[in-house]
Amino acid sequence: MADPLTDAEARFGALQSYQVTLRSTHGAGVQEVIRYFYRKPGWVRMEFEQPHRGAMLVYAPDTRRVRLWPFGLGHWPALDLAPDHPLLHNPHGHRVDRSDVGVLLGNMLALRQRGSMLPPDAAAWAGQPATALDITGPPGGGADTVQRYRVWLASDTLFPLRMDSFAANAGLLESVDMGDAQIDVRFPEHFFTP
């Protein structure tokens, strides 16, 4: 495996869907637990466990709109929002329409292109064999800008199992555990159009 990051992006390009429980911690200690579902060409469904337990949203790439049920599917109100609506951003401004693993891998490749990557390291995460990568951008990033990524890719699928991002001051911006990912899941017909 000469270039695991490029290979990981190619593997993402070949998959059709995935589901994962995102367990993230932001630098300020804010924790999120979200059941995340993705199907190409960009359908996203998020079911929130922490914070906002019971909230659910669906992003439809054909309409470029987000349907949000703040109190759970079937409960009033149901909001129809643009993906850049402030109500939908997490503490780092991530957007639902740019939240999939392909976007993350693309960001890592772009940072590596401007900076550097240490040689891959054999590791393990969540009991799975993994390849650990450390990617650092050029000096001069802002306080909220990712300056460095540390990522663990599953050895068999090259799907990210964990990702840590750091600011220029080396402070942790976000840590995300994706150790329970399932690839090429067959979702029910109306799963993304409830």
Short mmCIF file of N, CA and C in Angstrom, two decimals:
data_model
loop_
_atom_site.label_atom_id
_atom_site.label_comp_id
_atom_site.label_asym_id
_atom_site.label_seq_id
_atom_site.Cartn_x
_atom_site.Cartn_y
_atom_site.Cartn_z
N MET A 1 0.85 -1.17 0.00
CA MET A 1 0.00 0.00 0.00
C MET A 1 0.90 1.24 0.00
N ALA A 2 1.17 1.75 -1.19
CA ALA A 2 2.11 2.87 -1.32
C ALA A 2 1.50 4.17 -0.82
N ASP A 3 0.23 4.40 -1.06
CA ASP A 3 -0.41 5.65 -0.68
C ASP A 3 -1.79 5.35 -0.10
N PRO A 4 -1.86 5.03 1.19
CA PRO A 4 -3.15 4.64 1.77
C PRO A 4 -4.22 5.73 1.72
N LEU A 5 -3.83 6.99 1.75
CA LEU A 5 -4.82 8.06 1.73
C LEU A 5 -5.50 8.15 0.37
N THR A 6 -4.73 8.09 -0.70
CA THR A 6 -5.30 8.10 -2.05
C THR A 6 -6.12 6.83 -2.28
N ASP A 7 -5.61 5.70 -1.77
CA ASP A 7 -6.35 4.44 -1.90
C ASP A 7 -7.68 4.51 -1.13
N ALA A 8 -7.68 5.15 0.04
CA ALA A 8 -8.90 5.30 0.82
C ALA A 8 -9.93 6.12 0.06
N GLU A 9 -9.48 7.19 -0.60
CA GLU A 9 -10.41 8.00 -1.39
C GLU A 9 -10.98 7.19 -2.55
N ALA A 10 -10.15 6.38 -3.20
CA ALA A 10 -10.63 5.54 -4.30
C ALA A 10 -11.64 4.51 -3.80
N ARG A 11 -11.39 3.92 -2.63
CA ARG A 11 -12.34 2.95 -2.06
C ARG A 11 -13.67 3.64 -1.74
N PHE A 12 -13.61 4.87 -1.23
CA PHE A 12 -14.84 5.60 -0.97
C PHE A 12 -15.60 5.83 -2.29
N GLY A 13 -14.86 6.14 -3.34
CA GLY A 13 -15.49 6.35 -4.64
C GLY A 13 -16.22 5.12 -5.14
N ALA A 14 -15.79 3.93 -4.73
CA ALA A 14 -16.38 2.69 -5.19
C ALA A 14 -17.57 2.22 -4.34
N LEU A 15 -17.67 2.69 -3.11
CA LEU A 15 -18.78 2.22 -2.27
C LEU A 15 -20.07 2.95 -2.62
N GLN A 16 -21.20 2.35 -2.24
CA GLN A 16 -22.51 2.93 -2.53
C GLN A 16 -23.18 3.54 -1.30
N SER A 17 -22.84 3.02 -0.12
CA SER A 17 -23.50 3.51 1.08
C SER A 17 -22.68 3.11 2.30
N TYR A 18 -23.00 3.73 3.43
CA TYR A 18 -22.43 3.30 4.70
C TYR A 18 -23.30 3.83 5.84
N GLN A 19 -23.10 3.23 6.99
CA GLN A 19 -23.71 3.74 8.22
C GLN A 19 -22.68 3.63 9.32
N VAL A 20 -22.76 4.57 10.27
CA VAL A 20 -21.78 4.62 11.35
C VAL A 20 -22.36 5.41 12.51
N THR A 21 -21.92 5.09 13.71
CA THR A 21 -22.23 5.92 14.86
C THR A 21 -21.05 6.86 15.06
N LEU A 22 -21.29 8.15 14.87
CA LEU A 22 -20.25 9.16 15.07
C LEU A 22 -20.23 9.54 16.54
N ARG A 23 -19.10 9.31 17.19
CA ARG A 23 -18.93 9.71 18.58
C ARG A 23 -17.81 10.75 18.58
N SER A 24 -18.21 12.00 18.70
CA SER A 24 -17.22 13.07 18.57
C SER A 24 -17.12 13.89 19.85
N THR A 25 -15.92 14.39 20.05
CA THR A 25 -15.64 15.32 21.14
C THR A 25 -14.95 16.52 20.53
N HIS A 26 -15.47 17.69 20.81
CA HIS A 26 -14.86 18.92 20.31
C HIS A 26 -13.88 19.43 21.35
N GLY A 27 -12.93 20.23 20.92
CA GLY A 27 -11.89 20.74 21.81
C GLY A 27 -12.39 21.30 23.11
N ALA A 28 -13.57 21.88 23.13
CA ALA A 28 -14.13 22.48 24.35
C ALA A 28 -14.79 21.43 25.24
N GLY A 29 -14.73 20.15 24.84
CA GLY A 29 -15.32 19.08 25.65
C GLY A 29 -16.75 18.74 25.30
N VAL A 30 -17.32 19.40 24.29
CA VAL A 30 -18.68 19.12 23.86
C VAL A 30 -18.70 17.75 23.18
N GLN A 31 -19.61 16.89 23.60
CA GLN A 31 -19.71 15.55 23.02
C GLN A 31 -20.96 15.42 22.19
N GLU A 32 -20.83 14.69 21.08
CA GLU A 32 -21.96 14.40 20.20
C GLU A 32 -21.96 12.90 19.90
N VAL A 33 -23.16 12.33 19.83
CA VAL A 33 -23.33 10.96 19.37
C VAL A 33 -24.44 11.02 18.33
N ILE A 34 -24.10 10.64 17.10
CA ILE A 34 -25.05 10.73 15.98
C ILE A 34 -24.98 9.44 15.18
N ARG A 35 -26.14 8.84 14.95
CA ARG A 35 -26.21 7.71 14.02
C ARG A 35 -26.31 8.32 12.62
N TYR A 36 -25.33 8.01 11.78
CA TYR A 36 -25.16 8.66 10.48
C TYR A 36 -25.33 7.62 9.37
N PHE A 37 -26.15 7.96 8.37
CA PHE A 37 -26.42 7.05 7.26
C PHE A 37 -26.17 7.82 5.96
N TYR A 38 -25.52 7.19 5.01
CA TYR A 38 -25.16 7.85 3.75
C TYR A 38 -25.40 6.90 2.58
N ARG A 39 -26.01 7.45 1.52
CA ARG A 39 -26.17 6.70 0.27
C ARG A 39 -25.89 7.65 -0.89
N LYS A 40 -25.13 7.16 -1.85
CA LYS A 40 -24.85 8.00 -3.02
C LYS A 40 -26.12 8.22 -3.81
N PRO A 41 -26.26 9.40 -4.41
CA PRO A 41 -25.24 10.41 -4.67
C PRO A 41 -25.10 11.50 -3.62
N GLY A 42 -25.46 11.26 -2.39
CA GLY A 42 -25.29 12.28 -1.36
C GLY A 42 -26.41 12.35 -0.34
N TRP A 43 -27.27 11.33 -0.29
CA TRP A 43 -28.34 11.30 0.71
C TRP A 43 -27.73 11.12 2.09
N VAL A 44 -28.20 11.90 3.05
CA VAL A 44 -27.69 11.81 4.43
C VAL A 44 -28.89 11.77 5.37
N ARG A 45 -28.80 10.87 6.34
CA ARG A 45 -29.78 10.83 7.43
C ARG A 45 -28.99 10.80 8.73
N MET A 46 -29.36 11.70 9.65
CA MET A 46 -28.72 11.76 10.96
C MET A 46 -29.78 11.60 12.04
N GLU A 47 -29.52 10.68 12.95
CA GLU A 47 -30.39 10.47 14.10
C GLU A 47 -29.56 10.81 15.35
N PHE A 48 -29.98 11.84 16.07
CA PHE A 48 -29.19 12.38 17.18
C PHE A 48 -29.48 11.64 18.49
N GLU A 49 -28.42 11.24 19.15
CA GLU A 49 -28.53 10.63 20.47
C GLU A 49 -28.03 11.58 21.55
N GLN A 50 -27.02 12.38 21.23
CA GLN A 50 -26.47 13.35 22.18
C GLN A 50 -25.80 14.48 21.42
N PRO A 51 -26.04 15.70 21.64
CA PRO A 51 -27.19 16.24 22.36
C PRO A 51 -28.45 16.13 21.49
N HIS A 52 -29.51 16.71 21.89
CA HIS A 52 -30.76 16.76 21.12
C HIS A 52 -31.33 15.37 20.85
N ARG A 53 -31.32 14.51 21.86
CA ARG A 53 -31.81 13.13 21.71
C ARG A 53 -33.17 13.11 21.03
N GLY A 54 -33.28 12.28 20.00
CA GLY A 54 -34.52 12.11 19.28
C GLY A 54 -34.62 12.94 18.01
N ALA A 55 -33.85 14.02 17.91
CA ALA A 55 -33.89 14.84 16.69
C ALA A 55 -33.40 14.01 15.50
N MET A 56 -33.92 14.34 14.34
CA MET A 56 -33.52 13.64 13.12
C MET A 56 -33.55 14.61 11.96
N LEU A 57 -32.63 14.40 11.02
CA LEU A 57 -32.65 15.20 9.80
C LEU A 57 -32.30 14.33 8.61
N VAL A 58 -32.76 14.78 7.45
CA VAL A 58 -32.45 14.12 6.19
C VAL A 58 -32.06 15.20 5.19
N TYR A 59 -30.92 14.98 4.53
CA TYR A 59 -30.50 15.87 3.44
C TYR A 59 -30.77 15.16 2.12
N ALA A 60 -31.48 15.85 1.21
CA ALA A 60 -31.81 15.31 -0.11
C ALA A 60 -30.97 16.03 -1.16
N PRO A 61 -30.06 15.32 -1.83
CA PRO A 61 -29.21 15.99 -2.82
C PRO A 61 -29.97 16.47 -4.05
N ASP A 62 -31.12 15.87 -4.36
CA ASP A 62 -31.88 16.29 -5.53
C ASP A 62 -32.52 17.66 -5.33
N THR A 63 -32.94 17.98 -4.11
CA THR A 63 -33.55 19.28 -3.83
C THR A 63 -32.59 20.24 -3.12
N ARG A 64 -31.49 19.69 -2.61
CA ARG A 64 -30.51 20.45 -1.82
C ARG A 64 -31.16 21.10 -0.61
N ARG A 65 -32.05 20.36 0.02
CA ARG A 65 -32.76 20.84 1.21
C ARG A 65 -32.60 19.83 2.33
N VAL A 66 -32.75 20.32 3.55
CA VAL A 66 -32.68 19.49 4.75
C VAL A 66 -34.05 19.51 5.40
N ARG A 67 -34.54 18.34 5.73
CA ARG A 67 -35.78 18.22 6.49
C ARG A 67 -35.38 17.86 7.90
N LEU A 68 -35.75 18.69 8.88
CA LEU A 68 -35.35 18.52 10.27
C LEU A 68 -36.58 18.32 11.14
N TRP A 69 -36.54 17.26 11.96
CA TRP A 69 -37.56 17.00 12.97
C TRP A 69 -36.88 17.17 14.33
N PRO A 70 -36.94 18.36 14.94
CA PRO A 70 -36.22 18.62 16.19
C PRO A 70 -36.63 17.70 17.34
N PHE A 71 -37.89 17.24 17.34
CA PHE A 71 -38.39 16.39 18.43
C PHE A 71 -38.66 14.97 17.98
N GLY A 72 -38.10 14.59 16.85
CA GLY A 72 -38.24 13.23 16.36
C GLY A 72 -39.18 13.14 15.17
N LEU A 73 -38.96 12.12 14.36
CA LEU A 73 -39.76 11.88 13.17
C LEU A 73 -41.24 11.74 13.56
N GLY A 74 -42.09 12.45 12.85
CA GLY A 74 -43.52 12.38 13.11
C GLY A 74 -44.02 13.38 14.13
N HIS A 75 -43.11 14.11 14.78
CA HIS A 75 -43.51 15.11 15.77
C HIS A 75 -43.38 16.51 15.16
N TRP A 76 -44.31 17.34 15.53
CA TRP A 76 -44.30 18.72 15.07
C TRP A 76 -43.23 19.49 15.83
N PRO A 77 -42.52 20.43 15.26
CA PRO A 77 -42.59 20.84 13.86
C PRO A 77 -41.62 20.02 13.01
N ALA A 78 -41.82 20.08 11.70
CA ALA A 78 -40.87 19.56 10.72
C ALA A 78 -40.41 20.77 9.92
N LEU A 79 -39.13 21.03 9.94
CA LEU A 79 -38.59 22.22 9.30
C LEU A 79 -37.93 21.87 7.97
N ASP A 80 -38.08 22.75 6.99
CA ASP A 80 -37.44 22.61 5.69
C ASP A 80 -36.41 23.72 5.58
N LEU A 81 -35.12 23.34 5.57
CA LEU A 81 -34.04 24.33 5.67
C LEU A 81 -32.99 24.13 4.58
N ALA A 82 -32.28 25.20 4.28
CA ALA A 82 -31.10 25.11 3.41
C ALA A 82 -29.96 24.50 4.22
N PRO A 83 -29.05 23.76 3.58
CA PRO A 83 -27.97 23.11 4.32
C PRO A 83 -27.00 24.07 5.01
N ASP A 84 -27.00 25.34 4.60
CA ASP A 84 -26.11 26.31 5.25
C ASP A 84 -26.80 27.07 6.38
N HIS A 85 -28.01 26.66 6.74
CA HIS A 85 -28.74 27.33 7.83
C HIS A 85 -27.96 27.18 9.14
N PRO A 86 -27.79 28.26 9.91
CA PRO A 86 -27.01 28.20 11.16
C PRO A 86 -27.51 27.16 12.18
N LEU A 87 -28.78 26.86 12.15
CA LEU A 87 -29.35 25.87 13.06
C LEU A 87 -28.74 24.48 12.84
N LEU A 88 -28.21 24.25 11.64
CA LEU A 88 -27.71 22.93 11.27
C LEU A 88 -26.20 22.76 11.46
N HIS A 89 -25.48 23.82 11.81
CA HIS A 89 -24.02 23.72 11.94
C HIS A 89 -23.63 23.17 13.30
N ASN A 90 -22.55 22.37 13.30
CA ASN A 90 -22.00 21.94 14.58
C ASN A 90 -21.01 23.00 15.05
N PRO A 91 -20.34 22.82 16.20
CA PRO A 91 -19.45 23.87 16.70
C PRO A 91 -18.34 24.30 15.73
N HIS A 92 -17.99 23.45 14.77
CA HIS A 92 -16.95 23.81 13.81
C HIS A 92 -17.50 24.22 12.46
N GLY A 93 -18.81 24.41 12.38
CA GLY A 93 -19.41 24.90 11.15
C GLY A 93 -19.59 23.84 10.08
N HIS A 94 -19.44 22.56 10.41
CA HIS A 94 -19.64 21.51 9.42
C HIS A 94 -21.07 21.54 8.90
N ARG A 95 -21.22 21.34 7.61
CA ARG A 95 -22.54 21.34 6.98
C ARG A 95 -22.97 19.92 6.65
N VAL A 96 -24.25 19.65 6.75
CA VAL A 96 -24.78 18.31 6.50
C VAL A 96 -24.52 17.86 5.06
N ASP A 97 -24.56 18.79 4.11
CA ASP A 97 -24.34 18.43 2.71
C ASP A 97 -22.86 18.22 2.39
N ARG A 98 -22.00 18.47 3.37
CA ARG A 98 -20.55 18.25 3.21
C ARG A 98 -20.02 17.48 4.42
N SER A 99 -20.77 16.45 4.82
CA SER A 99 -20.45 15.76 6.06
C SER A 99 -19.96 14.33 5.87
N ASP A 100 -19.94 13.83 4.64
CA ASP A 100 -19.60 12.43 4.44
C ASP A 100 -18.09 12.19 4.47
N VAL A 101 -17.71 10.93 4.56
CA VAL A 101 -16.30 10.54 4.66
C VAL A 101 -15.52 10.96 3.41
N GLY A 102 -16.15 11.01 2.26
CA GLY A 102 -15.46 11.46 1.05
C GLY A 102 -14.96 12.88 1.18
N VAL A 103 -15.75 13.75 1.81
CA VAL A 103 -15.33 15.13 2.04
C VAL A 103 -14.14 15.17 3.00
N LEU A 104 -14.20 14.37 4.07
CA LEU A 104 -13.09 14.30 5.02
C LEU A 104 -11.81 13.85 4.33
N LEU A 105 -11.88 12.79 3.54
CA LEU A 105 -10.68 12.31 2.84
C LEU A 105 -10.16 13.36 1.86
N GLY A 106 -11.06 14.06 1.18
CA GLY A 106 -10.64 15.14 0.28
C GLY A 106 -9.93 16.26 1.03
N ASN A 107 -10.44 16.61 2.22
CA ASN A 107 -9.78 17.64 3.03
C ASN A 107 -8.38 17.20 3.45
N MET A 108 -8.24 15.92 3.80
CA MET A 108 -6.93 15.40 4.18
C MET A 108 -5.96 15.41 3.01
N LEU A 109 -6.44 15.03 1.84
CA LEU A 109 -5.58 15.05 0.65
C LEU A 109 -5.14 16.48 0.32
N ALA A 110 -6.06 17.44 0.44
CA ALA A 110 -5.72 18.84 0.16
C ALA A 110 -4.69 19.36 1.16
N LEU A 111 -4.84 18.99 2.44
CA LEU A 111 -3.88 19.42 3.45
C LEU A 111 -2.51 18.81 3.19
N ARG A 112 -2.49 17.53 2.83
CA ARG A 112 -1.22 16.87 2.52
C ARG A 112 -0.54 17.51 1.32
N GLN A 113 -1.32 17.90 0.32
CA GLN A 113 -0.76 18.51 -0.89
C GLN A 113 -0.03 19.81 -0.55
N ARG A 114 -0.58 20.56 0.41
CA ARG A 114 0.06 21.82 0.81
C ARG A 114 1.12 21.61 1.89
N GLY A 115 1.09 20.45 2.55
CA GLY A 115 1.99 20.21 3.66
C GLY A 115 2.74 18.90 3.49
N SER A 116 2.56 17.98 4.45
CA SER A 116 3.31 16.72 4.41
C SER A 116 2.54 15.63 5.16
N MET A 117 3.00 14.39 4.98
CA MET A 117 2.44 13.25 5.70
C MET A 117 3.58 12.35 6.13
N LEU A 118 3.54 11.93 7.40
CA LEU A 118 4.53 10.98 7.89
C LEU A 118 4.27 9.62 7.25
N PRO A 119 5.28 8.75 7.18
CA PRO A 119 5.05 7.41 6.64
C PRO A 119 3.94 6.70 7.43
N PRO A 120 3.11 5.89 6.74
CA PRO A 120 2.04 5.15 7.43
C PRO A 120 2.61 4.25 8.53
N ASP A 121 1.80 4.05 9.56
CA ASP A 121 2.22 3.26 10.71
C ASP A 121 1.16 2.19 10.98
N ALA A 122 1.60 0.95 11.18
CA ALA A 122 0.66 -0.12 11.54
C ALA A 122 0.14 0.15 12.94
N ALA A 123 -1.15 0.00 13.14
CA ALA A 123 -1.77 0.31 14.43
C ALA A 123 -3.04 -0.52 14.57
N ALA A 124 -3.82 -0.21 15.58
CA ALA A 124 -5.14 -0.83 15.77
C ALA A 124 -6.07 0.21 16.36
N TRP A 125 -7.36 0.10 16.03
CA TRP A 125 -8.37 0.95 16.64
C TRP A 125 -9.64 0.14 16.77
N ALA A 126 -10.29 0.23 17.91
CA ALA A 126 -11.53 -0.49 18.20
C ALA A 126 -11.36 -1.98 17.92
N GLY A 127 -10.18 -2.50 18.25
CA GLY A 127 -9.91 -3.92 18.07
C GLY A 127 -9.69 -4.35 16.64
N GLN A 128 -9.56 -3.39 15.73
CA GLN A 128 -9.36 -3.71 14.31
C GLN A 128 -7.97 -3.29 13.86
N PRO A 129 -7.31 -4.10 13.03
CA PRO A 129 -6.03 -3.68 12.47
C PRO A 129 -6.23 -2.41 11.64
N ALA A 130 -5.30 -1.49 11.75
CA ALA A 130 -5.46 -0.20 11.08
C ALA A 130 -4.11 0.33 10.60
N THR A 131 -4.21 1.32 9.74
CA THR A 131 -3.05 2.09 9.29
C THR A 131 -3.24 3.50 9.83
N ALA A 132 -2.27 3.98 10.60
CA ALA A 132 -2.34 5.32 11.18
C ALA A 132 -1.59 6.30 10.27
N LEU A 133 -2.22 7.43 10.01
CA LEU A 133 -1.62 8.48 9.19
C LEU A 133 -1.58 9.78 9.97
N ASP A 134 -0.51 10.55 9.78
CA ASP A 134 -0.35 11.84 10.42
C ASP A 134 -0.06 12.86 9.32
N ILE A 135 -1.01 13.77 9.08
CA ILE A 135 -0.94 14.72 7.98
C ILE A 135 -0.86 16.12 8.56
N THR A 136 0.11 16.90 8.13
CA THR A 136 0.31 18.25 8.65
C THR A 136 0.35 19.25 7.51
N GLY A 137 -0.39 20.33 7.67
CA GLY A 137 -0.40 21.38 6.66
C GLY A 137 0.74 22.36 6.85
N PRO A 138 0.87 23.32 5.95
CA PRO A 138 1.94 24.31 6.07
C PRO A 138 1.68 25.25 7.25
N PRO A 139 2.71 25.91 7.76
CA PRO A 139 2.52 26.85 8.86
C PRO A 139 1.57 27.98 8.46
N GLY A 140 0.93 28.56 9.46
CA GLY A 140 0.12 29.75 9.21
C GLY A 140 -1.37 29.53 9.23
N GLY A 141 -1.84 28.37 9.70
CA GLY A 141 -3.28 28.14 9.77
C GLY A 141 -3.90 28.98 10.88
N GLY A 142 -5.19 29.24 10.76
CA GLY A 142 -5.90 30.01 11.77
C GLY A 142 -6.27 29.17 12.98
N ALA A 143 -6.81 29.79 14.01
CA ALA A 143 -7.15 29.11 15.26
C ALA A 143 -8.21 28.04 15.07
N ASP A 144 -9.15 28.24 14.15
CA ASP A 144 -10.21 27.25 13.92
C ASP A 144 -9.94 26.41 12.67
N THR A 145 -8.81 26.60 12.04
CA THR A 145 -8.47 25.88 10.83
C THR A 145 -7.69 24.62 11.16
N VAL A 146 -8.01 23.52 10.48
CA VAL A 146 -7.29 22.28 10.72
C VAL A 146 -5.88 22.41 10.18
N GLN A 147 -4.92 22.24 11.07
CA GLN A 147 -3.50 22.28 10.72
C GLN A 147 -2.92 20.87 10.61
N ARG A 148 -3.57 19.92 11.32
CA ARG A 148 -3.04 18.56 11.36
C ARG A 148 -4.18 17.56 11.56
N TYR A 149 -4.10 16.46 10.83
CA TYR A 149 -5.02 15.34 11.01
C TYR A 149 -4.21 14.13 11.47
N ARG A 150 -4.80 13.38 12.37
CA ARG A 150 -4.30 12.05 12.73
C ARG A 150 -5.49 11.13 12.48
N VAL A 151 -5.31 10.13 11.61
CA VAL A 151 -6.43 9.27 11.22
C VAL A 151 -5.99 7.81 11.24
N TRP A 152 -6.91 6.95 11.65
CA TRP A 152 -6.71 5.51 11.63
C TRP A 152 -7.65 4.93 10.59
N LEU A 153 -7.10 4.29 9.55
CA LEU A 153 -7.90 3.67 8.49
C LEU A 153 -7.93 2.16 8.72
N ALA A 154 -9.11 1.55 8.61
CA ALA A 154 -9.21 0.09 8.73
C ALA A 154 -8.34 -0.57 7.67
N SER A 155 -7.56 -1.55 8.07
CA SER A 155 -6.64 -2.20 7.13
C SER A 155 -7.34 -2.85 5.95
N ASP A 156 -8.53 -3.44 6.18
CA ASP A 156 -9.21 -4.15 5.11
C ASP A 156 -9.99 -3.23 4.17
N THR A 157 -10.68 -2.23 4.69
CA THR A 157 -11.54 -1.38 3.85
C THR A 157 -10.97 0.01 3.59
N LEU A 158 -9.98 0.42 4.39
CA LEU A 158 -9.41 1.78 4.36
C LEU A 158 -10.44 2.84 4.75
N PHE A 159 -11.52 2.42 5.40
CA PHE A 159 -12.52 3.37 5.90
C PHE A 159 -12.00 3.93 7.23
N PRO A 160 -12.14 5.24 7.46
CA PRO A 160 -11.65 5.81 8.73
C PRO A 160 -12.35 5.20 9.95
N LEU A 161 -11.56 4.82 10.93
CA LEU A 161 -12.07 4.31 12.20
C LEU A 161 -12.07 5.41 13.25
N ARG A 162 -11.11 6.31 13.14
CA ARG A 162 -10.99 7.43 14.07
C ARG A 162 -10.25 8.56 13.37
N MET A 163 -10.61 9.79 13.75
CA MET A 163 -9.95 10.96 13.20
C MET A 163 -9.82 12.00 14.31
N ASP A 164 -8.63 12.56 14.44
CA ASP A 164 -8.39 13.70 15.33
C ASP A 164 -7.91 14.85 14.47
N SER A 165 -8.45 16.03 14.70
CA SER A 165 -7.98 17.23 13.99
C SER A 165 -7.47 18.24 15.00
N PHE A 166 -6.40 18.95 14.61
CA PHE A 166 -5.72 19.88 15.50
C PHE A 166 -5.55 21.24 14.81
N ALA A 167 -5.58 22.30 15.61
CA ALA A 167 -5.36 23.67 15.12
C ALA A 167 -3.86 23.94 15.04
N ALA A 168 -3.52 25.12 14.54
CA ALA A 168 -2.11 25.51 14.41
C ALA A 168 -1.39 25.54 15.76
N ASN A 169 -2.12 25.83 16.84
CA ASN A 169 -1.50 25.87 18.18
C ASN A 169 -1.42 24.48 18.81
N ALA A 170 -1.70 23.43 18.00
CA ALA A 170 -1.67 22.02 18.42
C ALA A 170 -2.84 21.64 19.31
N GLY A 171 -3.78 22.57 19.53
CA GLY A 171 -4.96 22.25 20.33
C GLY A 171 -5.93 21.36 19.57
N LEU A 172 -6.55 20.43 20.26
CA LEU A 172 -7.51 19.53 19.64
C LEU A 172 -8.75 20.29 19.21
N LEU A 173 -9.10 20.19 17.94
CA LEU A 173 -10.34 20.77 17.43
C LEU A 173 -11.49 19.77 17.58
N GLU A 174 -11.23 18.52 17.16
CA GLU A 174 -12.28 17.52 17.17
C GLU A 174 -11.66 16.13 17.12
N SER A 175 -12.31 15.21 17.82
CA SER A 175 -11.94 13.80 17.78
C SER A 175 -13.20 13.02 17.47
N VAL A 176 -13.15 12.16 16.44
CA VAL A 176 -14.34 11.42 16.01
C VAL A 176 -14.02 9.93 15.93
N ASP A 177 -14.80 9.13 16.65
CA ASP A 177 -14.69 7.67 16.61
C ASP A 177 -15.74 7.15 15.65
N MET A 178 -15.31 6.35 14.67
CA MET A 178 -16.21 5.75 13.67
C MET A 178 -16.00 4.24 13.61
N GLY A 179 -15.65 3.64 14.75
CA GLY A 179 -15.23 2.25 14.79
C GLY A 179 -16.29 1.22 14.43
N ASP A 180 -17.57 1.60 14.38
CA ASP A 180 -18.61 0.60 14.06
C ASP A 180 -19.15 0.73 12.63
N ALA A 181 -18.39 1.34 11.75
CA ALA A 181 -18.86 1.59 10.37
C ALA A 181 -19.20 0.29 9.65
N GLN A 182 -20.29 0.34 8.88
CA GLN A 182 -20.70 -0.74 7.99
C GLN A 182 -20.81 -0.17 6.59
N ILE A 183 -20.21 -0.85 5.64
CA ILE A 183 -20.12 -0.35 4.26
C ILE A 183 -21.08 -1.10 3.35
N ASP A 184 -21.60 -0.40 2.35
CA ASP A 184 -22.53 -0.93 1.35
C ASP A 184 -23.74 -1.59 2.00
N VAL A 185 -24.37 -0.80 2.86
CA VAL A 185 -25.58 -1.22 3.56
C VAL A 185 -26.78 -1.06 2.61
N ARG A 186 -27.69 -2.02 2.63
CA ARG A 186 -28.94 -1.90 1.86
C ARG A 186 -30.00 -1.27 2.75
N PHE A 187 -30.37 -0.05 2.44
CA PHE A 187 -31.38 0.66 3.23
C PHE A 187 -32.77 0.40 2.67
N PRO A 188 -33.80 0.44 3.52
CA PRO A 188 -35.18 0.32 3.02
C PRO A 188 -35.48 1.40 1.99
N GLU A 189 -36.46 1.14 1.15
CA GLU A 189 -36.76 2.02 0.01
C GLU A 189 -36.96 3.48 0.39
N HIS A 190 -37.69 3.76 1.44
CA HIS A 190 -38.00 5.15 1.80
C HIS A 190 -37.21 5.63 3.01
N PHE A 191 -36.06 5.03 3.25
CA PHE A 191 -35.25 5.37 4.42
C PHE A 191 -34.83 6.84 4.42
N PHE A 192 -34.52 7.38 3.25
CA PHE A 192 -34.07 8.76 3.14
C PHE A 192 -35.19 9.71 2.73
N THR A 193 -36.40 9.20 2.61
CA THR A 193 -37.55 10.05 2.27
C THR A 193 -38.73 9.69 3.17
N PRO A 194 -38.55 9.86 4.51
CA PRO A 194 -39.62 9.46 5.43
C PRO A 194 -40.85 10.38 5.33
#
